[in-house]
């Protein structure tokens, strides 16, 4: 409510109902601004152990909130690389437990260019009670992860942010 998040990126949609509720709350406190929501997920390509979610179903549910919705199917590293420059000044980034660290590692390089001074990044975890909780990812940790990914020898020379 206090932060008035209007630009939201969710990496891995673990619970569509929660995403819809998040957008509805953001709309309520947006102060007349339109909420821009981007969801990055495998959608139809999800593994068999995950709850199925089609791109069409997700779009319909999220679009019904009145927000401007953009969905990017694919692995986070690839999808975020394609979307990062269009998502500068993102207010809130949520990373789902459904996204394994191995898929997320290449994406960290692109996160800093999406953020502004008051942006928040949260990583979802599941506690011993099986309830999801969100842990804030500090700016220093984001910078460290982004720097490690940029310095990975197998990825070639370090890329510069646009």
Phi, psi and omega in degrees: 000313183292321185280337182052060179293122179245337180244109187238134174237125177245121180261106185086106179269100183277334182213105183300320180299320178294320178297317178298314179298320178300313180295319179298317178294317178299319178298319182299324184252017184280355178064039179088351178278156176273134177281134176251116182244130174239127177246126177249121185202164177282340181048243185299340182268011179299153177291162184296333181282348179266153176298129179297144177209116179273154178301318182296316179297314180298315181298313181301314182295316182286322180295329180297343179285344184094358179280160171276120188247136175227125178243134182238105179283144176133179178290138184307317182302316181284313182294320180290325177300320181286334187256346190302314183293332178278354183241035175292153181065034175290136181275323187219129174239125177245134178242122184281156173293342181288349180261110180291151180306324181298326178279335184275331185311309181295337182286332184302328180304325186271344185297313183302326180289345180273343191263159170239182188301330183254011179295152177236140176234129180232140176249127179282139173227162177244123182280180180300332179275008179069010178268134178288141174225160180244133179247129180293135176262119183292152179303323180294323178291321178298314180298319179296313179296320179294320180291320178297316181295319181293333183268001181296121184302325183291348181263002178085197183293154180297133180269147179263142178291144181282000000 
